[in-house]
Short mmCIF file of C-alpha atoms and ligand atoms in Angstrom, two decimals:
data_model
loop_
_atom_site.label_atom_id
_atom_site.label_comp_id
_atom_site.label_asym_id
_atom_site.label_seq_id
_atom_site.Cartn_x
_atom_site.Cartn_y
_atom_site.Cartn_z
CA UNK A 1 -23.52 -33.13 -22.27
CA UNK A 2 -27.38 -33.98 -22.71
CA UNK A 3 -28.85 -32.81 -26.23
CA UNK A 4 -32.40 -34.35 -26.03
CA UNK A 5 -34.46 -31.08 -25.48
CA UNK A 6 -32.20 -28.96 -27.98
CA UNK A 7 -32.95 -31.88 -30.88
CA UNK A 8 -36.55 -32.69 -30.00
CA UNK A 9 -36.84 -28.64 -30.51
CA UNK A 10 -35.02 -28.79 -33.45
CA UNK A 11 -37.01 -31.06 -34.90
CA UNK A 12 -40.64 -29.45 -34.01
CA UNK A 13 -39.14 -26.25 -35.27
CA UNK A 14 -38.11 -27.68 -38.63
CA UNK A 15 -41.94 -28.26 -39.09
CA UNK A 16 -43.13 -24.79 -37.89
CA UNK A 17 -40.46 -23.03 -38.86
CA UNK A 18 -38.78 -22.34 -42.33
CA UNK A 19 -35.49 -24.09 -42.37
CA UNK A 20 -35.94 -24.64 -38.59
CA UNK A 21 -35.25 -20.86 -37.57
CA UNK A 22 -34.28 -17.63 -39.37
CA UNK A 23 -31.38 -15.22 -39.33
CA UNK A 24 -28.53 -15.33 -37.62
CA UNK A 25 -29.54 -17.51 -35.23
CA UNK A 26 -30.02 -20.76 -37.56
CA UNK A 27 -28.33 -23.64 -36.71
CA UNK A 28 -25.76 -23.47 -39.37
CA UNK A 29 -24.60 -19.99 -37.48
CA UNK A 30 -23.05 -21.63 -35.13
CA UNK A 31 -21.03 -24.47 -34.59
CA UNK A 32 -22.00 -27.76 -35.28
CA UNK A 33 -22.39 -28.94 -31.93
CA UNK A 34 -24.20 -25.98 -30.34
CA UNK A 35 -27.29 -25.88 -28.53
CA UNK A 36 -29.86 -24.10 -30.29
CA UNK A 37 -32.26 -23.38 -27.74
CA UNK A 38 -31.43 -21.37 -24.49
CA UNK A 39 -33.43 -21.84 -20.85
CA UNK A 40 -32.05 -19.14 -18.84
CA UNK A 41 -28.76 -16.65 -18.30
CA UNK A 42 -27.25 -15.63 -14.90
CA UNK A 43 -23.83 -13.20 -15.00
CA UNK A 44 -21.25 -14.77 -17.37
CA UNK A 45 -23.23 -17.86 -17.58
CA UNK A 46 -25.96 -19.19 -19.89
CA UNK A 47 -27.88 -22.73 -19.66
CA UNK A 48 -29.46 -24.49 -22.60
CA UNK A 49 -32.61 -26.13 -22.46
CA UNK A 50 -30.85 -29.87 -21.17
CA UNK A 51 -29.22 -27.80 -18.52
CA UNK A 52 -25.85 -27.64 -19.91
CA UNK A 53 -23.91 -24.77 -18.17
CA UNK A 54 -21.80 -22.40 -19.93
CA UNK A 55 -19.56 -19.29 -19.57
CA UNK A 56 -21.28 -17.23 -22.23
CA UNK A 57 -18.76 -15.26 -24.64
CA UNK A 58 -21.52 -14.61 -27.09
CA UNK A 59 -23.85 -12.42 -24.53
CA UNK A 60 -26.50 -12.67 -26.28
CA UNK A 61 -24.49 -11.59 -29.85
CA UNK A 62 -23.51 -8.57 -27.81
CA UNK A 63 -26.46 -7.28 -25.98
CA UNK A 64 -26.08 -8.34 -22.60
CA UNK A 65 -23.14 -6.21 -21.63
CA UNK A 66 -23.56 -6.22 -17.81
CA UNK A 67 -24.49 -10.02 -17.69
CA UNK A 68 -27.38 -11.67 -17.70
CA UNK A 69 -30.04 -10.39 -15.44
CA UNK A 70 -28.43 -7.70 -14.07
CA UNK A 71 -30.60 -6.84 -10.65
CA UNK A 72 -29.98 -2.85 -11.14
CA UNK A 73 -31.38 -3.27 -14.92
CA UNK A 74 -34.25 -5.80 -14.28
CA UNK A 75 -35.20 -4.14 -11.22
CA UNK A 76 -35.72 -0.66 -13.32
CA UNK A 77 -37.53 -2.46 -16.28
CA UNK A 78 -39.98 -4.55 -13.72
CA UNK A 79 -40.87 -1.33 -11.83
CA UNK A 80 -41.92 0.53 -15.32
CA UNK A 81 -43.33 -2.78 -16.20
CA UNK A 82 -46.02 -3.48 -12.98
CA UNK A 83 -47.13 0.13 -14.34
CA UNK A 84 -47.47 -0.44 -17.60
CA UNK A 85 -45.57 -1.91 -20.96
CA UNK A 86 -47.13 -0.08 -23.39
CA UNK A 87 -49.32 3.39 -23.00
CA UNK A 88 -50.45 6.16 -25.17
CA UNK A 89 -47.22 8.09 -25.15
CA UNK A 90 -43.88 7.88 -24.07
CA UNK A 91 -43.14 7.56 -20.02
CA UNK A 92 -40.90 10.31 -18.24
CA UNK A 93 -37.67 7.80 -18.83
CA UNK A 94 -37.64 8.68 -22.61
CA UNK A 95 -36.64 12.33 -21.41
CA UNK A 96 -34.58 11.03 -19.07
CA UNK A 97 -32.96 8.62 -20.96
CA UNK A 98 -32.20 11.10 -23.91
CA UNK A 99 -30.66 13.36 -21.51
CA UNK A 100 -28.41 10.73 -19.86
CA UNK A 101 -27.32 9.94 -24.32
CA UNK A 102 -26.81 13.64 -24.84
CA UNK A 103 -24.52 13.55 -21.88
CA UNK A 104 -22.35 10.57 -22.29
CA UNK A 105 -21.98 10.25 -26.06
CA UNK A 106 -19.76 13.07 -27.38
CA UNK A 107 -21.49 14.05 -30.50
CA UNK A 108 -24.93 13.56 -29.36
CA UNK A 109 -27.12 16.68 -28.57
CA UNK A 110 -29.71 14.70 -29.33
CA UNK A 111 -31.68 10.76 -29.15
CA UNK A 112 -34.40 9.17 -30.88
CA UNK A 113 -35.17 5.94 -29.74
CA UNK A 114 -36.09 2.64 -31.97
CA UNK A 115 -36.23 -0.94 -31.53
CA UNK A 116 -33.35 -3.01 -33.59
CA UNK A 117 -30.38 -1.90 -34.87
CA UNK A 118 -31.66 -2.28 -38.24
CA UNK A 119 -34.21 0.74 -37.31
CA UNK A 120 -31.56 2.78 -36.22
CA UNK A 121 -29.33 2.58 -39.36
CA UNK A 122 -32.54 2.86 -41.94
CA UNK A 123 -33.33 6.42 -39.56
CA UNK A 124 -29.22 7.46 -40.25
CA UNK A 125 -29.78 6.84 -43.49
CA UNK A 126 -33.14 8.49 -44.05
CA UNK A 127 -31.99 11.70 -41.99
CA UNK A 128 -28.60 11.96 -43.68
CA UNK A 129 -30.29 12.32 -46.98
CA UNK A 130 -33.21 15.08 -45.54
CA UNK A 131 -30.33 17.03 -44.39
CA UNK A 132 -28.26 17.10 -47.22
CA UNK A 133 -30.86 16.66 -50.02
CA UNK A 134 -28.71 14.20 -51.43
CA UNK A 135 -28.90 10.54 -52.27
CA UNK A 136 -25.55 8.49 -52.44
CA UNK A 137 -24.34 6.23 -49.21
CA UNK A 138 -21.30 4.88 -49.43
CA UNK A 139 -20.98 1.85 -47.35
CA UNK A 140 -17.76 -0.60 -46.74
CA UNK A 141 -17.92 -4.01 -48.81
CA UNK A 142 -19.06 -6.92 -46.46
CA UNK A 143 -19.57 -5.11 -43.59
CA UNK A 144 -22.84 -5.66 -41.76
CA UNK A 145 -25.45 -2.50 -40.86
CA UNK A 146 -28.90 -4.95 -40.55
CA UNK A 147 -31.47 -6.97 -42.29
CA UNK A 148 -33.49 -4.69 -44.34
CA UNK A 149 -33.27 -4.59 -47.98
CA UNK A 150 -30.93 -1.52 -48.77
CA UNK A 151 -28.36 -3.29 -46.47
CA UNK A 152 -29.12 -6.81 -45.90
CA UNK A 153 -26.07 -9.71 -46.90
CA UNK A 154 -28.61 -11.52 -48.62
CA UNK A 155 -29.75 -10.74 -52.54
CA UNK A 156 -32.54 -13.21 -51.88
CA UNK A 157 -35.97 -11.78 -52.90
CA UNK A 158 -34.10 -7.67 -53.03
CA UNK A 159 -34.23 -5.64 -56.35
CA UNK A 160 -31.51 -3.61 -57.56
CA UNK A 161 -33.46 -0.78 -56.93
CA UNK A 162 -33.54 -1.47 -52.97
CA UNK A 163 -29.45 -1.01 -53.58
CA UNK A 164 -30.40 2.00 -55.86
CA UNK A 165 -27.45 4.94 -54.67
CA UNK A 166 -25.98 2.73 -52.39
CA UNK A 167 -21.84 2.56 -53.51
CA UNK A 168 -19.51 0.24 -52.07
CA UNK A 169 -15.99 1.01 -51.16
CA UNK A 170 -13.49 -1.40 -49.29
CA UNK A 171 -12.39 -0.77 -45.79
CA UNK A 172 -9.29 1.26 -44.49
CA UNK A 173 -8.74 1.61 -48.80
CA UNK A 174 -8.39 5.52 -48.86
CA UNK A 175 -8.16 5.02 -52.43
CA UNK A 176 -10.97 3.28 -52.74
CA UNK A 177 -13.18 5.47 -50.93
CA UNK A 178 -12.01 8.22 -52.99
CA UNK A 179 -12.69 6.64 -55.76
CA UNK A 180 -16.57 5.86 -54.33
CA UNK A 181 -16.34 9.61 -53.62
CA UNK A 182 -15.61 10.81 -56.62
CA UNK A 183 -18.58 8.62 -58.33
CA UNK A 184 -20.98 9.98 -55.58
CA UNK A 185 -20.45 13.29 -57.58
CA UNK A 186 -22.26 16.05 -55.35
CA UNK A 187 -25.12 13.65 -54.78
CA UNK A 188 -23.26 12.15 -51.29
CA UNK A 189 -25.79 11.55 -48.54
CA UNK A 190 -23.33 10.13 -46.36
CA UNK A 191 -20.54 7.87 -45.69
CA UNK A 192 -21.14 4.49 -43.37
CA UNK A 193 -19.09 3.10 -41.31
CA UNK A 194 -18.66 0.29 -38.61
CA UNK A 195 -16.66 0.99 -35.51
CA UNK A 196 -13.76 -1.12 -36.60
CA UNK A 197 -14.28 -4.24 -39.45
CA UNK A 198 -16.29 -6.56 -37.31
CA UNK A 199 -17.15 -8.82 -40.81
CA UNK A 200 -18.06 -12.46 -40.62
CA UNK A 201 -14.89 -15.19 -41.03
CA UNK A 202 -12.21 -12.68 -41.29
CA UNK A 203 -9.59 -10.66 -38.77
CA UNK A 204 -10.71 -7.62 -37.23
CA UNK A 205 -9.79 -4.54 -38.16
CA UNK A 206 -9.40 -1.17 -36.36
CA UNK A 207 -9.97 1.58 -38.68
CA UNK A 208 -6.49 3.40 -39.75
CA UNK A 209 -6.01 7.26 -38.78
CA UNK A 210 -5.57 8.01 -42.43
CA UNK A 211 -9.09 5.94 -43.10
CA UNK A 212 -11.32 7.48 -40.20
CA UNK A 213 -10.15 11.23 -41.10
CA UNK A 214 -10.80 10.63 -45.06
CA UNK A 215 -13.81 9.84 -44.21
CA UNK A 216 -14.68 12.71 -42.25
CA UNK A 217 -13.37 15.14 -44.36
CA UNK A 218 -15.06 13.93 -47.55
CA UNK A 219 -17.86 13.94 -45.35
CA UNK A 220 -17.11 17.78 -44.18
CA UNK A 221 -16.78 18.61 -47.78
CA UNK A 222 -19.38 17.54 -49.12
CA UNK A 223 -22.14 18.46 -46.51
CA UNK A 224 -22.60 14.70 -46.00
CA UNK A 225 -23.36 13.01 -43.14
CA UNK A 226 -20.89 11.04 -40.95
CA UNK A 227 -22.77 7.36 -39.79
CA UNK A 228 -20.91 5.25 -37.10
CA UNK A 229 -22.82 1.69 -36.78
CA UNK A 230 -22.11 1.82 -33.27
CA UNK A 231 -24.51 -0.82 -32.84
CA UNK A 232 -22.62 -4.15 -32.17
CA UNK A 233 -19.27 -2.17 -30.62
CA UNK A 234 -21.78 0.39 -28.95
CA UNK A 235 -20.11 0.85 -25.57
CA UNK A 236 -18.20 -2.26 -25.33
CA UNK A 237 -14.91 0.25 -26.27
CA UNK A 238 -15.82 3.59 -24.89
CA UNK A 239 -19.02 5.10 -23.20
CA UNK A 240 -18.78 8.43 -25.12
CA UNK A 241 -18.73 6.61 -28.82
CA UNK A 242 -16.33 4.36 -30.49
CA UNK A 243 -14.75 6.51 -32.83
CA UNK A 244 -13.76 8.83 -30.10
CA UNK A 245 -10.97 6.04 -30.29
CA UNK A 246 -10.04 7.61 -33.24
CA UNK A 247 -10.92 11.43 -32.37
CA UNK A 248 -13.11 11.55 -34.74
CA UNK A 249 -16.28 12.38 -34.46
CA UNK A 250 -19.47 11.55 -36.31
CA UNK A 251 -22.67 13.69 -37.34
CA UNK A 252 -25.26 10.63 -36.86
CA UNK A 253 -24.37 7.08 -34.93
CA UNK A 254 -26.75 3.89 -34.48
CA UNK A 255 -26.84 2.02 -31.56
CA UNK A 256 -28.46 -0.87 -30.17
CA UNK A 257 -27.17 -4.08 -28.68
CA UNK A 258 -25.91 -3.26 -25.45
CA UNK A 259 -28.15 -0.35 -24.75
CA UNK A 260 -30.67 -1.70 -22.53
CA UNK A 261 -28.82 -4.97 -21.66
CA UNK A 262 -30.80 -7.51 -23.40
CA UNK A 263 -34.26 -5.05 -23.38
CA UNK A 264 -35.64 -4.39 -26.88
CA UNK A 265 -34.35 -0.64 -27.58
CA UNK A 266 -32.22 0.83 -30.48
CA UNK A 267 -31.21 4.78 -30.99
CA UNK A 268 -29.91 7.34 -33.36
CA UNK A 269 -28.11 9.59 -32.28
CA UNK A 270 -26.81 12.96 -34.14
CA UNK A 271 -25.09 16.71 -33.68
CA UNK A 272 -27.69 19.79 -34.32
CA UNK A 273 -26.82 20.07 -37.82
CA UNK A 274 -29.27 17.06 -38.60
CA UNK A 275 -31.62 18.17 -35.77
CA UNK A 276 -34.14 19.87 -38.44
CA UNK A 277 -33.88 16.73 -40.68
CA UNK A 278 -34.22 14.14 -37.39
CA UNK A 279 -37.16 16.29 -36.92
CA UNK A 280 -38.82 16.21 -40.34
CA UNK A 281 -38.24 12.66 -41.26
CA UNK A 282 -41.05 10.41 -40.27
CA UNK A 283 -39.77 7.34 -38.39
CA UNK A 284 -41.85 5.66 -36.01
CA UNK A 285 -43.12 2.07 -34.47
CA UNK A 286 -45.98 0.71 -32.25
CA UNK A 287 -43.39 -0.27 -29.67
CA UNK A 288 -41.13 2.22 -29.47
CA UNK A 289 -41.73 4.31 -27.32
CA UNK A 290 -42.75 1.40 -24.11
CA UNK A 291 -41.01 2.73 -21.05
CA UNK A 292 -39.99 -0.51 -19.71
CA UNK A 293 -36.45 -0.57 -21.96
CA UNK A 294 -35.78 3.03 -21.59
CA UNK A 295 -36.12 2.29 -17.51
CA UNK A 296 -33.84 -0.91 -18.26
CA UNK A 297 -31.55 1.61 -20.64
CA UNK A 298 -31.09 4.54 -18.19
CA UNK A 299 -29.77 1.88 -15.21
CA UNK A 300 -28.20 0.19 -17.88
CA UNK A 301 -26.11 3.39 -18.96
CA UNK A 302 -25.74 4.40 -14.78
CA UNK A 303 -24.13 1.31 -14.53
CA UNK A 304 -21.91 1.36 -17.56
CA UNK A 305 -20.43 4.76 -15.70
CA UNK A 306 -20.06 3.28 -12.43
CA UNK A 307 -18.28 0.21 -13.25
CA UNK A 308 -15.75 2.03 -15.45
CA UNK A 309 -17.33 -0.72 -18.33
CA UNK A 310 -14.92 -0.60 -21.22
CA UNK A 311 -11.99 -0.41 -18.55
CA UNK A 312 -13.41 -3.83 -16.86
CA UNK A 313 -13.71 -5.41 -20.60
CA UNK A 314 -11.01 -4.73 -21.74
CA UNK A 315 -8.65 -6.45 -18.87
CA UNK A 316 -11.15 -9.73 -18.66
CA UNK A 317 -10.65 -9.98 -22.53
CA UNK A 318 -6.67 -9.32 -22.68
CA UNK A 319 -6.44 -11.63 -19.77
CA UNK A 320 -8.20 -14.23 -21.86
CA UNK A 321 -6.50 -13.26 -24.96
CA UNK A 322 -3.05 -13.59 -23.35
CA UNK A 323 -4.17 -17.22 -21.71
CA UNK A 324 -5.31 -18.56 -24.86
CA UNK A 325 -2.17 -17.61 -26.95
CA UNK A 326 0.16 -19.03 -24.14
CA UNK A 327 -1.89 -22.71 -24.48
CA UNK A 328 -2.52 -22.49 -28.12
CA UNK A 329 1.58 -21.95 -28.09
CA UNK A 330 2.40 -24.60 -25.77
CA UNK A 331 0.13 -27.38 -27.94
CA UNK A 332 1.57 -26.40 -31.04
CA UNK A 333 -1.00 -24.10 -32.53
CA UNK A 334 -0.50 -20.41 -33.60
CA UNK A 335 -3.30 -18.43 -33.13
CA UNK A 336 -4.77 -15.24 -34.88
CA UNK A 337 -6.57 -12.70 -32.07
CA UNK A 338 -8.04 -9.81 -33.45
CA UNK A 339 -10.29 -7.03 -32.67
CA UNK A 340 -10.61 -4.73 -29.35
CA UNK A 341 -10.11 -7.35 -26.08
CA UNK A 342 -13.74 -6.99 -24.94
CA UNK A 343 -14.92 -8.12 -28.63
CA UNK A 344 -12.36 -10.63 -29.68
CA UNK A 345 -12.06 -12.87 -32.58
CA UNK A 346 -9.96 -16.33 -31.91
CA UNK A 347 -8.67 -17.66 -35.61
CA UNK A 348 -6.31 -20.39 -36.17
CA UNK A 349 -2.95 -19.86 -38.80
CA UNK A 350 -3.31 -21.95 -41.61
CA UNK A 351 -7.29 -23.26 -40.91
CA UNK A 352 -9.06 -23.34 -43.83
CA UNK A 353 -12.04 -20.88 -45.61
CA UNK A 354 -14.61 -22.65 -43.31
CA UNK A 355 -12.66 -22.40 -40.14
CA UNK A 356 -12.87 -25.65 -39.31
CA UNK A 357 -10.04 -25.98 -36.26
CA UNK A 358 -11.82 -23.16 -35.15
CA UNK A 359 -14.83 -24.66 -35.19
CA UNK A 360 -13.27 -28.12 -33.74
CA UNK A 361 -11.78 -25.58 -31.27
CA UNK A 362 -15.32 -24.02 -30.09
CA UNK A 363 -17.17 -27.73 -30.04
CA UNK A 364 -14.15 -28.91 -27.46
CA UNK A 365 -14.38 -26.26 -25.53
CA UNK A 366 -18.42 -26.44 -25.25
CA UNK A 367 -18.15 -30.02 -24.31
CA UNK A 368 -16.27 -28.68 -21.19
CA UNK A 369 -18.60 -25.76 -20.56
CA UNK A 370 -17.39 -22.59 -22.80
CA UNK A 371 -19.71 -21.11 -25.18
CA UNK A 372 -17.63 -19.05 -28.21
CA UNK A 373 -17.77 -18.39 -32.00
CA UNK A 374 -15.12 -19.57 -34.45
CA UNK A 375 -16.40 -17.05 -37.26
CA UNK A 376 -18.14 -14.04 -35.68
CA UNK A 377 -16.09 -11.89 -33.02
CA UNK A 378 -17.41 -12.70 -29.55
CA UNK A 379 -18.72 -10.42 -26.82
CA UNK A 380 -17.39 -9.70 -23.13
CA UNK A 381 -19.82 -8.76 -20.33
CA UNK A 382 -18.63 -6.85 -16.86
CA UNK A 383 -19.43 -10.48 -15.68
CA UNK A 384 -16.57 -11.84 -17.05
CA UNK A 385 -14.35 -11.52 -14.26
CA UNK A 386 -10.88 -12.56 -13.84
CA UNK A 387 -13.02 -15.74 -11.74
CA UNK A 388 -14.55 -16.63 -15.17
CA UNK A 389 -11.82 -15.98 -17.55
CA UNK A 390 -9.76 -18.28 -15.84
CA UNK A 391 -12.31 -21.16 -15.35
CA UNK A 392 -12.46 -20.65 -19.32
CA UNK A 393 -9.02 -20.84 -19.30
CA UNK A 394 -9.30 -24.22 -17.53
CA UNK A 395 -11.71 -25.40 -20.14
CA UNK A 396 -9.92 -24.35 -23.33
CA UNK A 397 -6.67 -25.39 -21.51
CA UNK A 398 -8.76 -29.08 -22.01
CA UNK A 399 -9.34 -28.06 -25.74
CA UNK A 400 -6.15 -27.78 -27.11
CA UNK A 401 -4.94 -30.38 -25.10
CA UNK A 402 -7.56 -32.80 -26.86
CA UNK A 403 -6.78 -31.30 -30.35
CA UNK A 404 -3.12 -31.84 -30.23
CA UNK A 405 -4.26 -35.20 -29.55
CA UNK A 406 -5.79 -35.66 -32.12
CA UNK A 407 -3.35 -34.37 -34.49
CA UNK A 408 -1.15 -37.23 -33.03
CA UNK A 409 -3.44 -39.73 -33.84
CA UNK A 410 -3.77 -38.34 -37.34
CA UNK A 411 -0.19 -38.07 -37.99
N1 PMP B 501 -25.26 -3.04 -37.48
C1 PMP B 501 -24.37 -3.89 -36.92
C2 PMP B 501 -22.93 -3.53 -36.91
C3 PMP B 501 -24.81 -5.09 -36.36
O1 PMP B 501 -23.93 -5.92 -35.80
C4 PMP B 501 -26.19 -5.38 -36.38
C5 PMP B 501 -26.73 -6.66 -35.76
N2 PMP B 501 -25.87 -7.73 -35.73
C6 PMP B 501 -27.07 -4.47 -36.99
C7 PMP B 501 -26.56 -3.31 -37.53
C8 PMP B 501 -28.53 -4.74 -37.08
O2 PMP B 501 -29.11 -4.79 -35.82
P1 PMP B 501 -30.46 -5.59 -35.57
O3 PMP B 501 -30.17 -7.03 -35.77
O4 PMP B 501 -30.82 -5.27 -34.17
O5 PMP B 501 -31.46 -5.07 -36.54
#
């Protein structure tokens, strides 16, 4: 496995760039012995800028749902494109588009369209409190909604008043959101939550039926608005919204991700209670309305139907899931696989805070041509068929084998 490119870019960067790149996407957000810089995608797999091939279970951090380069979805975006990125308005695929929402996501019966996921939550947030003239969110400790300084992990250079009426409470806790509730007083905006506990370095966590319907009915009671963050899980789990796994559903959802595979394109989404307030808020952004994602979107969705998506995810990832515990089993490792199949999380019993078998784990099976995450659930693609799951298999097969090795030599 070549590195040159990847450090000679590492290094430029590091001048350029502060602390070499930003966000998730440092270095130190993956493991140690990850490429950092990408040349191209095809399907399931992704090559780095040495040419190192891998089968790619990070898709992009979830956007590339049907692969990369899908020829329905680049096709769509490339004919919108030779016409035009970015004109005065919006193209006739924002209609169409919004019509195609309205029709597969349960609660929708209506769109707006943004660019990040970050943009999408901000508009839940900002509509949720027109329509109920209140102020209080109530979001679950640790759990992820963007990088913008109401939400964002970071306290770095954010004021207490950016986190002014936002209350925490701590996920699947009925008590504690209660309790977060009950401090909202009747100034509750709305209540936020992920599809299922997708935090950093920890199992996954579906929400419980007692959890998802508290929520709702505080929610109900208090005129508040229901927010699912449907923006990493966002039709990885089911095309009509992934609470309907719970059969619940909410007033306002954000998606983004997997929307337009890999296009630049976020949405809100909401039921015609908020309409008025979607309306009267003012949310807006030089490139959001460029027809060129909502092309890529609407063949993206199309597809999504077609291929029975969260069906074909689902297997591929159980399949993998299965394969992996029967190795990690058979080399004398017990493994901890959590989360929906299509977004799993692969922890070790007994690793320590940092994961570091995991991480060993991910480095050995990159060295034999398997891209994963030890700390941050991992994304599935309709590309992953049972084909590529199994040459993974082959690869982490290789990985356990050499880490049992080594626990020989160390013993
Ligand atoms: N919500 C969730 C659940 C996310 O996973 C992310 C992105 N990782 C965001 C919001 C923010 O999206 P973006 O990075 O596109 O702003």
């Amino acid at each position: 496995m070549t590195k040159e490119m990847s450090c000679r870019l590492r290094d430029r960067a590091n001048r350029v760039i502060p602390g070499g790149m930003w966000g998730h996407q440092r270095a130190a957000a993956v493991p140690s012995e990850f490429p950092q810089f990408f040349d191209s995608g095809h399907g399931a797999r992704l090559r780095d800028v040495d040419g190192n091939e891998y089968i790619d279970f990070m898709c992009a951090w979830g956007p590339m749902i049907l692969g990369h380069q899908s020829p329905v979805v680049e096709e769509a975006a490339a004919r919108q494109a030779a016409r035009g990125i970015c004109l005065n308005g919006p193209t006739e695929h924002t209609v169409e588009l919004a019509e195609l929402v309205v029709d597969t996501i349960d609660h929708a019966d209506w769109a707006l369209f943004q660019k990040n996921g970050s943009d999408a939550m901000t508009g839940c947030v900002t509509i949720a409190r027109a329509g109920s003239g209140k102020r209080k969110i109530l979001v679950a400790r640790g759990a992820y909604h963007g990088a913008v300084p109401w939400c964002s992990p970071s306290l770095v250079g954010i004021t207490s008043e950016d986190r002014a009426h936002i209350l925490y409470f701590e996920w699947n806790d009925t008590d504690s959101l209660a309790a977060a509730v009950a401090e909202a007083g009747d100034d509750l905006a709305a209540i936020i939550v992920s599809a299922f506990r997708h935090d950093l370095n920890r199992a996954m966590e579906m929400p419980t039926p007692a959890f998802s319907q508290a929520a709702r009915t505080a929610c109900d009671k208090a005129g508040a608005a229901l927010i699912v963050d449907d923006v990493r899980a966002g039709f990885r789990l089911d095309l009509g919204g992934s609470w309907n796994l719970m059969g619940i559903q909410p007033d306002l959802s954000a998606w983004s991700k997997a929307i337009a595979n890999g296009h630049p394109l976020a949405m809100i989404t909401g039921t015609e209670r908020f309409r008025d307030a979607a309306q009267n808020v003012f949310i807006t952004g030089s490139f959001w309305y460029g027809g060129a994602p909502m092309a890529a979107a609407i063949a993206t969705l199309r597809e999504l139907h077609r291929l029975d998506a969260p069906e074909l995810m689902r297997a591929a990832g159980q399949r993998l899931r299965d394969g992996l515990d029967e190795q990690a089993a058979r080399h004398g490792f017990e493994l901890v696989q959590t989360g929906p199949p299509a977004m799993p999380l692969i922890q070790f019993l007994g690793d320590d805070a940092s994961a570091s078998l995991g991480e060993q784990f991910c480095n050995e099976a990159l060295r034999r041509g398997v891209y994963m995450h030890h700390q941050h659930n991992m994304f599935l693609s309709t590309a992953h068929n049972f084909a590529e799951i199994d040459t993974a298999l082959e690869a982490t097969e290789g990985a356990f084998a050499e880490m049992a090795r080594g626990r020989q030599r160390d013993a």
